[in-house]
Each structure stands twice: as C-alpha cells, then as structure tokens.
Coordinates of C-alpha atoms and ligand atoms in Angstrom, one line a residue:
M1 CA 140.0 27.4 -66.5
A2 CA 141.3 29.4 -69.1
V3 CA 141.1 33.2 -69.3
I4 CA 138.7 34.5 -71.2
E5 CA 138.4 38.1 -72.6
S6 CA 136.7 39.6 -75.3
E7 CA 138.9 42.2 -77.4
V8 CA 137.3 44.8 -78.2
K9 CA 139.0 47.5 -80.7
V10 CA 137.6 51.1 -80.8
T11 CA 138.2 52.2 -84.1
E12 CA 139.7 56.0 -84.8
E13 CA 136.5 57.1 -85.9
V14 CA 135.1 56.5 -82.5
H15 CA 138.2 58.6 -80.7
Q16 CA 137.0 61.1 -83.2
N17 CA 133.5 60.8 -81.7
N18 CA 131.7 61.7 -84.5
T19 CA 130.8 58.2 -86.0
N20 CA 128.0 56.0 -86.7
T21 CA 126.6 53.4 -84.7
T22 CA 128.7 50.0 -85.7
I23 CA 131.4 51.3 -83.8
V24 CA 133.2 48.2 -82.2
N25 CA 135.0 45.4 -83.7
I26 CA 135.0 42.2 -82.2
E27 CA 137.7 39.8 -82.1
D28 CA 136.2 37.5 -79.7
K29 CA 138.3 34.2 -79.5
I30 CA 135.1 32.3 -78.3
T31 CA 131.7 31.8 -79.2
P32 CA 128.5 32.2 -77.1
K33 CA 128.0 28.8 -76.8
K34 CA 131.3 28.4 -75.2
C35 CA 130.8 31.4 -72.7
V36 CA 127.8 29.7 -71.5
E37 CA 129.5 26.5 -71.2
I38 CA 132.1 28.1 -69.0
A39 CA 129.9 30.0 -67.3
R40 CA 127.5 27.0 -66.5
K41 CA 130.7 24.7 -65.3
A42 CA 131.8 27.6 -63.3
Y43 CA 128.0 27.7 -61.6
E44 CA 128.1 23.9 -61.5
T45 CA 131.3 24.0 -59.3
G46 CA 128.7 25.9 -56.6
R47 CA 131.4 28.3 -55.7
T48 CA 129.0 31.3 -56.2
R49 CA 126.5 29.9 -53.5
S50 CA 129.3 30.5 -50.8
L51 CA 128.5 33.7 -49.6
T52 CA 131.9 34.4 -48.7
F53 CA 133.0 34.4 -52.5
R54 CA 130.0 36.6 -53.4
R55 CA 130.9 39.3 -50.8
T56 CA 134.7 38.8 -52.3
Q57 CA 133.7 39.7 -55.5
L58 CA 131.6 42.4 -54.6
K59 CA 134.1 43.9 -53.0
N60 CA 136.3 43.5 -56.0
L61 CA 133.5 45.2 -57.9
Q62 CA 133.7 48.2 -55.2
K63 CA 137.7 48.2 -55.7
M64 CA 137.1 48.5 -59.4
Y65 CA 134.9 51.5 -58.8
E66 CA 137.7 53.1 -56.4
D67 CA 140.6 52.2 -58.6
T68 CA 138.9 53.5 -62.1
Q69 CA 136.6 56.8 -61.5
E70 CA 139.2 58.4 -63.9
E71 CA 139.0 55.8 -66.6
M72 CA 135.2 56.0 -66.5
V73 CA 134.8 59.8 -66.4
E74 CA 137.2 59.4 -69.9
A75 CA 135.5 56.8 -71.3
L76 CA 131.8 58.8 -70.8
K77 CA 133.7 61.8 -72.4
K78 CA 134.7 59.8 -75.5
D79 CA 131.2 58.4 -75.7
L80 CA 129.0 60.8 -74.8
K81 CA 131.2 64.0 -73.9
K82 CA 129.1 63.5 -70.8
P83 CA 130.4 66.6 -68.1
R84 CA 132.2 65.3 -64.9
Q85 CA 129.9 66.0 -62.9
E86 CA 127.4 64.1 -64.4
S87 CA 129.2 61.3 -64.8
Y88 CA 129.9 61.1 -60.8
M89 CA 126.2 61.6 -60.2
S90 CA 124.6 59.3 -62.3
E91 CA 127.2 56.5 -63.1
I92 CA 129.8 56.0 -60.3
D93 CA 128.3 57.7 -57.3
V94 CA 124.9 56.0 -57.5
V95 CA 126.7 52.5 -58.2
Q96 CA 128.9 53.0 -55.4
N97 CA 126.2 53.9 -52.9
D98 CA 124.3 50.7 -54.5
L99 CA 127.3 48.5 -53.9
R100 CA 127.6 50.1 -50.2
N101 CA 123.8 49.2 -49.8
L102 CA 124.5 45.3 -50.9
L103 CA 127.5 44.9 -48.7
F104 CA 125.9 46.4 -45.6
N105 CA 122.9 44.7 -46.0
F106 CA 124.2 41.2 -47.6
N107 CA 123.7 39.1 -44.8
E108 CA 119.9 40.4 -44.2
Y109 CA 119.3 39.9 -47.8
T110 CA 120.8 36.5 -48.0
K111 CA 119.2 34.7 -45.1
P112 CA 115.8 33.0 -45.2
E113 CA 112.8 34.3 -44.5
Y114 CA 110.3 32.9 -42.0
P115 CA 107.1 34.2 -42.8
N116 CA 104.2 34.2 -40.3
K117 CA 102.7 31.1 -39.5
D118 CA 98.9 30.4 -39.9
Q119 CA 97.1 28.2 -37.3
T120 CA 97.5 24.9 -39.5
Q121 CA 101.4 25.6 -39.2
F122 CA 102.1 25.7 -35.5
F123 CA 104.0 22.6 -35.5
D124 CA 106.0 23.5 -38.9
T125 CA 108.4 25.8 -39.9
P126 CA 107.8 27.7 -43.1
M127 CA 110.4 29.6 -44.8
I128 CA 111.3 31.2 -47.9
Y129 CA 115.1 30.0 -49.4
K130 CA 116.9 32.3 -51.3
E131 CA 118.7 30.4 -54.5
P132 CA 120.4 32.0 -57.6
Y133 CA 118.7 31.1 -60.9
G134 CA 122.3 30.0 -62.3
V135 CA 123.5 31.7 -65.3
V136 CA 122.0 35.1 -66.4
L137 CA 122.8 37.4 -69.4
I138 CA 122.7 41.1 -68.7
I139 CA 122.4 43.5 -71.4
G140 CA 123.1 47.0 -71.2
A141 CA 122.4 50.3 -73.1
W142 CA 124.7 53.1 -74.2
N143 CA 123.3 56.2 -72.4
Y144 CA 124.2 55.5 -69.0
P145 CA 126.7 52.7 -69.7
F146 CA 127.9 51.9 -66.5
L147 CA 124.9 52.5 -64.5
V148 CA 122.7 50.4 -66.5
T149 CA 125.3 47.4 -66.6
V150 CA 127.2 47.4 -63.4
L151 CA 124.1 47.9 -61.2
P152 CA 122.7 44.8 -62.3
I153 CA 125.9 43.0 -62.2
A154 CA 126.2 43.7 -58.5
G155 CA 122.5 42.6 -58.1
A156 CA 123.3 39.5 -60.0
I157 CA 126.7 38.6 -57.7
A158 CA 125.1 39.0 -54.9
A159 CA 122.1 36.8 -55.3
G160 CA 124.9 34.2 -56.5
N161 CA 124.6 34.0 -60.5
C162 CA 127.2 33.5 -62.9
I163 CA 126.9 36.1 -65.7
I164 CA 127.4 37.0 -68.9
I165 CA 127.5 40.7 -69.7
K166 CA 126.8 42.3 -72.9
P167 CA 127.8 45.9 -72.9
S168 CA 126.3 48.6 -75.6
E169 CA 128.2 48.8 -78.9
I170 CA 127.1 52.1 -79.2
A171 CA 129.1 53.5 -76.2
P172 CA 132.1 51.6 -77.4
A173 CA 134.9 53.4 -75.0
S174 CA 132.6 52.5 -72.3
A175 CA 132.4 48.7 -73.4
Q176 CA 136.0 48.6 -73.7
Y177 CA 136.4 49.8 -69.9
I178 CA 133.9 47.3 -69.1
S179 CA 135.7 44.6 -70.7
R180 CA 139.1 45.6 -69.9
N181 CA 138.4 45.7 -66.2
I182 CA 135.5 43.4 -65.1
P183 CA 137.8 40.2 -66.2
K184 CA 140.7 42.1 -63.8
Y185 CA 138.7 42.3 -60.6
L186 CA 136.1 39.5 -61.2
D187 CA 136.2 35.9 -61.4
K188 CA 136.8 35.2 -64.9
D189 CA 135.1 32.0 -65.5
C190 CA 131.9 33.2 -63.4
Y191 CA 131.6 36.5 -65.1
Q192 CA 132.5 37.2 -68.5
V193 CA 132.2 40.0 -71.0
Y194 CA 130.7 39.4 -74.5
N195 CA 131.0 42.2 -76.9
G196 CA 129.3 43.2 -80.1
G197 CA 126.2 44.3 -81.7
V198 CA 123.1 43.5 -83.2
A199 CA 124.2 40.1 -84.9
E200 CA 126.3 38.9 -81.6
T201 CA 123.5 39.9 -79.4
T202 CA 121.0 37.6 -81.7
E203 CA 123.8 34.9 -81.5
L204 CA 123.8 35.1 -77.7
L205 CA 119.8 34.9 -76.9
K206 CA 120.1 31.3 -79.2
E207 CA 121.8 30.3 -76.1
K208 CA 119.8 29.3 -73.2
F209 CA 119.9 31.5 -69.9
D210 CA 118.4 31.1 -66.4
Y211 CA 117.6 34.9 -66.5
I212 CA 117.7 37.7 -68.9
F213 CA 118.0 41.4 -67.7
F214 CA 117.7 43.9 -70.7
T215 CA 118.1 47.6 -70.7
G216 CA 117.3 49.3 -73.9
S217 CA 114.2 50.3 -76.3
T218 CA 111.0 48.5 -76.3
P219 CA 110.6 47.5 -79.9
I220 CA 114.0 45.7 -78.9
G221 CA 112.6 44.6 -75.6
K222 CA 110.3 42.5 -77.3
I223 CA 112.7 40.9 -79.5
I224 CA 114.6 39.8 -76.1
Q225 CA 111.2 38.5 -74.9
N226 CA 110.6 36.5 -77.8
A227 CA 114.2 35.1 -77.6
A228 CA 113.6 34.0 -73.6
A229 CA 110.4 32.8 -74.5
K230 CA 111.7 29.4 -76.4
N231 CA 113.1 28.4 -73.0
L232 CA 110.6 29.7 -70.7
T233 CA 113.7 32.1 -69.3
P234 CA 112.3 34.6 -66.7
T235 CA 113.1 38.6 -67.9
T236 CA 113.5 41.9 -66.8
L237 CA 113.1 44.4 -69.1
E238 CA 114.1 47.7 -68.2
L239 CA 112.5 50.1 -71.5
G240 CA 111.8 53.9 -72.4
G241 CA 109.0 55.6 -73.2
K242 CA 107.7 59.1 -73.3
C243 CA 107.5 60.6 -69.6
P244 CA 105.0 63.7 -69.3
V245 CA 105.6 66.3 -66.9
Y246 CA 102.1 67.9 -65.7
I247 CA 102.5 71.6 -64.2
D248 CA 99.7 73.4 -62.5
E249 CA 99.3 77.3 -61.9
S250 CA 100.0 76.8 -58.2
V251 CA 103.8 76.2 -58.3
D252 CA 106.5 78.0 -57.9
M253 CA 107.8 78.4 -61.5
E254 CA 111.2 79.5 -61.5
L255 CA 111.8 76.2 -59.2
T256 CA 110.0 74.1 -61.5
T257 CA 111.6 75.2 -64.9
K258 CA 115.0 74.9 -62.7
R259 CA 114.3 71.1 -62.2
I260 CA 112.6 70.2 -65.6
I261 CA 115.3 72.0 -67.8
W262 CA 118.2 70.5 -65.5
G263 CA 116.4 66.6 -66.1
K264 CA 115.7 67.2 -69.6
C265 CA 119.5 68.5 -70.3
L266 CA 120.8 65.5 -68.5
N267 CA 123.3 64.0 -71.0
L268 CA 121.4 66.1 -73.5
G269 CA 118.2 64.6 -73.0
Q270 CA 119.2 60.7 -73.7
T271 CA 118.0 59.6 -70.4
C272 CA 115.1 57.0 -70.0
V273 CA 113.6 58.9 -67.4
G274 CA 114.4 62.3 -68.9
P275 CA 110.8 64.7 -69.4
D276 CA 109.5 64.0 -72.7
Y277 CA 106.7 66.3 -73.0
I278 CA 104.7 69.3 -71.3
L279 CA 101.4 69.3 -70.2
C280 CA 100.2 72.8 -69.1
S281 CA 97.8 76.2 -69.1
E282 CA 98.7 78.5 -71.9
K283 CA 99.6 81.0 -69.3
T284 CA 102.0 78.5 -67.8
Q285 CA 103.7 77.8 -71.3
E286 CA 104.5 81.4 -71.4
E287 CA 106.0 81.8 -68.2
F288 CA 107.9 78.3 -68.5
I289 CA 109.5 79.5 -71.9
S290 CA 110.5 83.0 -70.4
W291 CA 112.1 81.2 -67.3
T292 CA 114.1 78.7 -69.3
K293 CA 115.4 81.7 -71.2
R294 CA 117.2 82.8 -68.2
I295 CA 117.7 79.5 -66.3
L296 CA 119.7 78.1 -69.7
T297 CA 122.1 81.2 -69.1
E298 CA 122.0 80.4 -65.6
F299 CA 123.1 77.0 -65.9
Y300 CA 125.3 77.0 -69.2
G301 CA 126.3 80.6 -70.2
D302 CA 125.5 82.6 -73.1
N303 CA 126.7 80.2 -75.6
L304 CA 125.3 76.9 -74.8
K305 CA 127.4 74.7 -77.3
I306 CA 130.7 75.8 -75.8
S307 CA 129.5 74.8 -72.1
P308 CA 131.2 71.8 -71.0
D309 CA 128.4 70.7 -69.0
L310 CA 126.1 69.7 -72.1
A311 CA 126.7 66.3 -73.2
R312 CA 126.5 65.1 -77.2
I313 CA 124.1 63.1 -79.1
A314 CA 125.3 59.7 -79.0
T315 CA 125.2 58.5 -83.0
N316 CA 124.7 60.1 -86.2
R317 CA 121.6 58.0 -86.6
H318 CA 120.2 59.4 -83.3
F319 CA 120.9 62.9 -84.2
N320 CA 119.6 62.9 -87.5
R321 CA 116.5 61.3 -86.2
L322 CA 116.1 64.1 -84.1
V323 CA 116.8 66.9 -86.6
S324 CA 113.9 65.3 -88.4
L325 CA 111.6 65.5 -85.7
L326 CA 111.9 69.3 -85.9
N327 CA 110.6 69.6 -89.3
N328 CA 107.6 71.5 -89.2
C329 CA 107.6 72.2 -85.6
N330 CA 107.1 75.5 -83.9
I331 CA 110.4 76.2 -82.4
A332 CA 109.7 78.9 -79.4
L333 CA 113.2 78.3 -78.0
G334 CA 116.7 76.9 -79.2
G335 CA 116.5 74.6 -82.3
N336 CA 120.2 75.5 -82.9
I337 CA 122.0 72.5 -84.5
D338 CA 125.8 71.5 -85.3
S339 CA 126.0 68.0 -87.0
N340 CA 130.1 68.3 -87.3
E341 CA 129.6 67.9 -83.0
R342 CA 126.2 66.1 -82.9
F343 CA 124.7 69.0 -81.0
I344 CA 121.4 70.4 -80.3
S345 CA 120.7 73.1 -78.1
P346 CA 117.7 72.6 -75.7
T347 CA 114.5 73.6 -77.9
I348 CA 111.1 74.4 -76.8
V349 CA 108.4 73.4 -79.6
T350 CA 104.7 74.6 -79.0
N351 CA 101.5 74.6 -80.4
V352 CA 101.9 70.5 -80.7
K353 CA 99.6 68.2 -81.7
L354 CA 99.2 64.8 -80.4
T355 CA 99.5 63.4 -84.1
D356 CA 102.7 65.0 -84.9
P357 CA 105.8 62.7 -85.1
I358 CA 107.2 64.4 -82.2
M359 CA 104.2 63.1 -79.9
Q360 CA 104.7 59.3 -81.4
D361 CA 107.8 57.9 -79.9
E362 CA 110.2 58.9 -77.0
I363 CA 112.2 61.8 -78.0
F364 CA 115.4 60.8 -76.2
G365 CA 116.9 64.0 -77.3
P366 CA 117.0 67.8 -75.8
I367 CA 113.8 68.3 -77.5
L368 CA 110.8 69.7 -75.0
P369 CA 107.2 69.9 -77.0
I370 CA 104.6 71.6 -74.8
I371 CA 100.9 70.8 -75.1
T372 CA 98.3 72.8 -73.7
V373 CA 95.7 71.6 -71.5
R374 CA 92.6 73.1 -69.9
S375 CA 92.7 70.9 -66.9
K376 CA 94.0 68.1 -64.8
E377 CA 91.5 66.0 -66.4
D378 CA 92.3 66.8 -69.8
A379 CA 96.0 66.2 -69.2
V380 CA 95.2 62.9 -67.6
N381 CA 93.1 61.9 -70.9
I382 CA 96.2 62.7 -72.8
I383 CA 98.6 60.7 -70.5
N384 CA 96.3 57.4 -70.9
S385 CA 95.8 58.2 -74.6
K386 CA 99.5 56.9 -74.7
E387 CA 101.3 54.0 -73.7
K388 CA 102.0 53.5 -70.1
P389 CA 105.1 55.9 -69.3
L390 CA 108.4 54.9 -67.6
A391 CA 108.0 58.0 -65.3
L392 CA 105.5 60.8 -64.7
Y393 CA 106.1 64.0 -63.4
I394 CA 103.2 65.9 -61.3
F395 CA 104.0 69.8 -60.1
S396 CA 101.6 71.0 -58.1
K397 CA 101.2 72.3 -54.6
N398 CA 97.6 71.1 -54.9
S399 CA 97.3 68.0 -53.0
M400 CA 93.7 66.9 -54.5
T401 CA 95.4 67.2 -58.1
V402 CA 98.5 65.4 -57.2
D403 CA 95.9 62.5 -55.6
Y404 CA 93.7 63.0 -58.9
I405 CA 96.5 62.3 -61.2
L406 CA 98.1 59.6 -59.0
N407 CA 95.1 57.7 -59.1
A408 CA 93.8 58.1 -62.4
T409 CA 96.9 56.9 -64.4
S410 CA 99.7 54.2 -64.7
S411 CA 103.3 54.5 -64.7
G412 CA 106.6 53.0 -63.7
G413 CA 107.2 55.7 -61.3
V414 CA 106.1 59.2 -60.1
I415 CA 107.9 62.2 -58.7
I416 CA 105.9 64.9 -57.2
N417 CA 107.5 68.6 -58.0
D418 CA 110.9 67.7 -59.2
V419 CA 112.0 64.9 -62.3
V420 CA 114.6 62.0 -62.7
V421 CA 116.0 62.1 -59.1
H422 CA 113.8 58.6 -57.9
V423 CA 116.6 57.0 -59.8
T424 CA 119.1 57.4 -57.2
C425 CA 116.8 56.6 -54.6
D426 CA 117.9 52.7 -53.4
N427 CA 114.8 52.1 -51.0
L428 CA 112.2 52.5 -54.2
P429 CA 112.2 50.1 -56.7
F430 CA 112.8 51.2 -60.0
G431 CA 111.2 49.9 -63.3
G432 CA 108.5 50.5 -65.6
V433 CA 104.7 49.0 -66.4
G434 CA 103.3 47.7 -69.6
D435 CA 105.6 49.2 -72.9
S436 CA 108.0 50.8 -70.3
G437 CA 109.1 47.6 -68.7
I438 CA 108.7 44.5 -66.7
G439 CA 110.5 44.1 -63.4
V440 CA 112.3 46.3 -61.0
Y441 CA 115.8 46.7 -59.3
H442 CA 118.1 49.1 -57.4
G443 CA 118.7 48.4 -53.4
R444 CA 116.9 45.2 -52.2
K445 CA 115.4 44.8 -55.6
S446 CA 118.7 44.3 -57.4
F447 CA 119.1 41.2 -55.2
D448 CA 115.4 40.1 -55.4
T449 CA 115.7 40.4 -59.1
F450 CA 118.3 37.6 -59.7
T451 CA 116.8 35.6 -56.8
H452 CA 114.6 32.6 -57.0
K453 CA 112.6 32.7 -53.5
K454 CA 112.1 28.7 -53.0
S455 CA 109.0 28.3 -50.4
V456 CA 110.1 25.3 -47.9
L457 CA 107.7 24.2 -45.5
K458 CA 109.5 21.8 -42.5
R459 CA 107.5 19.3 -40.6
N460 CA 108.6 17.0 -38.1
F461 CA 107.6 13.5 -37.2
C462 CA 106.3 14.3 -33.6
P463 CA 103.1 12.4 -32.5
I464 CA 101.4 15.8 -31.4
S465 CA 102.1 17.4 -34.7
E466 CA 100.8 13.9 -36.6
M467 CA 97.4 14.2 -34.0
L468 CA 96.6 17.6 -36.5
Y469 CA 97.7 16.1 -39.7
K470 CA 96.4 12.7 -39.7
L471 CA 92.9 14.5 -40.1
R472 CA 93.4 14.5 -44.1
Y473 CA 94.2 10.9 -44.0
P474 CA 91.2 8.4 -45.3
P475 CA 89.0 6.8 -44.1
Y476 CA 87.0 10.3 -44.9
S477 CA 84.1 11.4 -42.7
D478 CA 82.0 14.2 -42.3
R479 CA 83.2 14.9 -39.0
K480 CA 86.7 15.0 -40.2
T481 CA 85.3 17.6 -42.7
R482 CA 84.3 19.7 -40.5
F483 CA 87.2 19.7 -38.5
V484 CA 89.4 20.5 -41.3
S485 CA 87.2 23.6 -42.7
F486 CA 87.5 24.9 -39.1
L487 CA 91.3 24.5 -38.8
T488 CA 92.0 25.8 -42.2
Q489 CA 89.6 28.5 -42.0
K490 CA 91.6 31.9 -42.3
R491 CA 91.2 34.3 -39.2
R492 CA 91.9 37.9 -38.8
R493 CA 94.4 38.7 -36.6
I494 CA 93.6 41.0 -33.9
F495 CA 96.2 40.6 -30.8
G496 CA 99.3 40.6 -33.2
K497 CA 101.5 37.7 -33.1
F498 CA 102.0 37.1 -29.4
F499 CA 98.5 36.3 -28.8
L500 CA 97.9 34.3 -31.8
Y501 CA 100.9 32.2 -30.7
I502 CA 99.1 31.5 -27.3
S503 CA 95.7 30.6 -28.3
V504 CA 97.0 28.3 -31.8
Y505 CA 98.9 26.7 -29.0
I506 CA 95.9 26.0 -26.8
L507 CA 93.8 25.4 -29.9
G508 CA 96.1 22.8 -30.8
V509 CA 96.3 20.8 -27.6
L510 CA 92.5 21.1 -27.5
M511 CA 91.6 19.8 -30.9
G512 CA 94.6 16.9 -30.4
F513 CA 92.7 15.7 -27.3
L514 CA 89.1 16.2 -29.2
I515 CA 90.9 14.3 -32.3
Q516 CA 92.1 11.5 -29.8
Y517 CA 88.8 11.0 -28.0
F518 CA 86.0 11.4 -30.9
V519 CA 88.0 10.8 -34.3
Ligands
NAD601 P1 118.3 49.5 -77.9 O1 117.0 48.5 -77.6 O2 118.4 50.0 -79.6 O3 119.4 48.2 -77.7 C1 120.1 48.1 -76.3 C2 120.8 46.7 -76.5 O4 120.2 45.8 -77.2 C3 122.1 46.8 -77.4 O5 123.2 46.2 -76.3 C4 122.1 46.4 -78.5 O6 123.4 45.1 -78.6 C5 120.9 45.3 -78.4 N1 120.2 44.9 -79.8 C6 120.0 45.9 -80.5 N2 118.9 45.6 -81.8 C7 119.0 44.4 -81.1 C8 118.3 43.3 -82.4 N3 117.2 43.2 -83.1 N4 118.4 42.3 -81.5 C9 119.2 41.7 -80.5 N5 119.7 43.0 -79.7 C10 119.8 43.9 -80.4 O7 118.4 50.3 -76.7 P2 119.7 51.6 -77.0 O8 119.6 52.5 -77.9 O9 121.1 50.9 -76.3 O10 118.9 52.2 -75.5 C11 118.1 53.6 -75.6 C12 116.8 53.0 -75.1 O11 117.1 52.2 -73.8 C13 115.5 54.1 -74.9 O12 114.5 53.4 -75.2 C14 115.8 54.1 -73.2 O13 114.5 54.5 -72.7 C15 115.8 53.0 -73.0 N6 116.6 52.8 -71.9 C16 115.7 52.3 -70.4 C17 116.4 52.6 -68.9 C18 115.7 51.9 -68.1 O14 116.1 51.9 -67.0 N7 114.3 51.8 -68.4 C19 117.7 52.9 -68.9 C20 118.5 53.2 -70.0 C21 118.0 53.2 -71.4

C-alpha cells in the first residue's frame, strides 16, 4: 500500500510565532474520501484485530515518544512558548504513563469479561466480547496538542481500530510534528494524519466513520455531533466550559492561592480545566489578592513578561478576544498586555456581575474574575445557573461544606483542595457532562471508549440444560408460567458467589426432576 503522508508547510509567519489562525498550508495528496477508503481496506484485512499487531503499534508509539521528546518541546515552544517543564508534565509524561498503563494492562483490557451469572444462566456462559468499532476519526485541539491527540490515538490503537487523525491547525508546529512522526512509527494505512482547518474538517465530516472522538469547544462540538448523527456515528466530545472555584474561610490561604494561581497560569490560562472564576467571601477575596501578589513574584519574578515559565496566547484572534473581555472591568491585579508577544499578565478582576461579558463564556486565558458570595448556598446557586462545567474546585477543610457542594452540583469532575491535577490520574475517567462534553477517557477508559462491548451468550445442547430451557416452548400452561416466573425472579445475593452456585446447582437439578415428572 502506498505511503500516505499529508504535507504540512508552516508559513514563515508562524515561525515568528505572532500570527493569526489560518496558519497551515495544506498540500494533501489525497482526499478525505481516499483516506477513509485506505483505512477501511486496512481494517478489513483484519490486522488491527491481532493483539500482537496492536501491542507492536503501541510500543512504536511509545518509542516515538522516547525518541522525539526534544522535537515535541520545540514544537510546543513555537506554537505556545510552552515552558519546558509544563511540556513534560502535561504533554509528555502524562501520555507516556498512559501508554505504559495500556501496555501493562493490555491482556486484562482485551480479554473477554465473564459477568456474574444469575440462576437462569447456570448452564450458560455469558460473556462480554471486546471488538473495535472500525475506522475512527480523532480531532484534536491546539492548547495541549499532543495530550488531546495522542492519548485518544493510544486508546483507539489498543482497542483495534484504524484511525484518521486531524490535529489542530492552530498549533501548526505540533501538527507538523504529528504528521511527520506518526507515519514514521505506525502502520501507514491504518493510522493516517489528515491536516487542515475548518474547511478540511468539514470535508472529513462528510465521510462515514465508525466513531468520532472530538476535543474542542462546545459550539464546534455541536457541529460535530450533528455531522455524526447523519450516520448514527457514536461520539465522544471532550469540550470546555467555565470551571468554578469555591473557597471558604477554613482553608490555608497561602497554599490555596498557590494551587489556584499555578492552575490558572498553566499554559497562560489556555487549559480546558483551568480555574475560570472564583466564588468566595469578601474577606477571602482580599486575602487571595494579597497572596497572589506575593506568589506571582515567587513563581515568575518581578517582571512576569520575561519569565520563561509563562506561555503565550496562541493566536491574535484569541488575544484580541481576551483583551476585549477586560473592557470596563475592575482590574484588581495585573492587566498588563503586550500585543507583539501576545502576552497578558495574570489578571484578577473584581466587582464582577453575572451579566458581565466575562461571565458568559469560557475565558481560556490568564484572567480570573472573583464573585463575592455570602454562603456556600449562594455559590451553588451561581454554579447551577450556568451550564455544567468540566471541572469544579472546592477549597474547604469542612467536610459538610464539601459534601453539600458535591451533592448540589453537577460537573465532569471535582477536585477538593486543588485544581487541574485530576487530568493526570489515569484511574479517574476524564470527561464532561452536559455542555462540557459526552463520554470519558484516560487509563482503562481510553480503551473502553474505542471498544464496542458485544454481549455474547453461549448455550449448549445438553439434555439437562434443555430440561430448563424447554419451559418457554408451547403449549403454554399456568403451571409453566408459574415455574418461569419463579425461576427468572431476581434474587438478592446474600452469601456470595460460591453459595449461590451450589444453591443454583441444587435448584437446577431439583427443577429438572420436578419438570420431568410434573410438566
Ligand atoms: P475548536 O472547537 O475551535 O476547534 C477544535 C477542532 O475543530 C479543530 O481541529 C478545528 O479544525 C475544528 N473545527 C473548528 N471549527 C470547525 C467547524 N466549523 N467545523 C468543523 N470543524 C471545526 O477548539 P479549539 O479552539 O481548538 O480548542 C479550545 C477549546 O477546546 C476550549 O473550549 C477548551 O476548553 C476545549 N478543550 C477541551 C479539552 C477537554 O479535554 N475537554 C481539552 C482541550 C481543549
């Protein structure tokens, strides 16, 4: 099969890192239709069904990560001026660990599951068989261009799918890295990279996929869902939203501020689970602002703009949107901007009203509004007046407060006394709810997301089993009806599996005899 490689040329402008959004020139040699055709043919050969093949591809992906870390760091620097440590923490180490997890548990994840039997299945074998969906489309976002693209790729490979990968055009150096390296390390027909912007994604979406995994904003998520609906294609939508932070007066204010400011400044606020706004009392607000001043200097020095530990806003469009959000705001701290560098210093905004533009959509930048509330109930009312967030952060030492907020709100995830770090826990499924998304991944869930769980019930032709099975055949009778009702009635498991099996066995044999004599 011919090698299919999308050539992406990054314009000079992009190298200077101060451009607008349409920054990838595409010289694709093949159409989306052809891409999907090739992937489908490859899928039909059955090679992705082989566990050895999948394991080899995962190991190759791991090798790509080992061999090319510096390339990744460089690409992230070009696209976002992402600090080296942030690149490792959020784009390299997390993905490598997820890959390790998939490989360590590969046999466990891929083998069929045997659920507990109930009393009617004594002679049967119920099992859940794992099968791939087929050809899947993975559409990435730009803010964590490797994390949100390679992590789902790993899950889809482990599950045995073929993949069309669409990296974000807004992080062109990262997109270029992906289109350069994926074909080098992975099977070229099964896993193809298709580059482009809105027009190319729209073309791609005209094709029929067996699964679509999308990371991006809520409005575009709706477009993806509509396109998928035409073919009844299942989707995972990893979207954004406004992630609230509630702080009560019981907390250690220095540590609380440190954790929130770290999470807010990560990738200069361009993080889907970044803290979006704070809800706290007036007293806490004062303390928070005063601690923030000290902590920003501790983290980034006196001149924030020259700190190598703060990233930059990705594009002029995003920069201008953020600057316009600051119009008519009461800036309590920060507010320094430099359009040449697309830099906005971490900024705290106070006296914020719920109707202000800054409280309408996800901020996705280093601006942090504070809304003062009188109680946890007030905070919950505000949280619930908005769409369900991707993450909710509760800072409190009071377990009653934490339980109250946990029970009274709905969000993709929650962290108590910290922010953002749940993304790195591969034992916690990651995803949104309502407007913040549909479906989860990370760890085992990355495998499950790309797997169709096929229910299989195996029966035999043994005459003893048939004594039970035959109760359903006509001619029907009241006595048979009573037997069937009795046998199929759900029973609580009191003494565990072993006892249940023995009783079911005795019951089965007894029933067999009774049926033999009386029916
Ligand atoms: P986006 O929705 O603008 O774009 C995402 C992808 O969709 C891109 O690849 C783009 O080419 C494509 N696209 C854009 N417009 C399209 C259209 N009209 N039709 C078809 N395809 C289109 O998102 P973004 O700006 O790349 O990323 C930022 C958003 O992603 C934020 O809202 C953030 O919260 C969210 N995000 C979520 C997660 C998560 O895991 N939940 C992770 C990262 C980012």
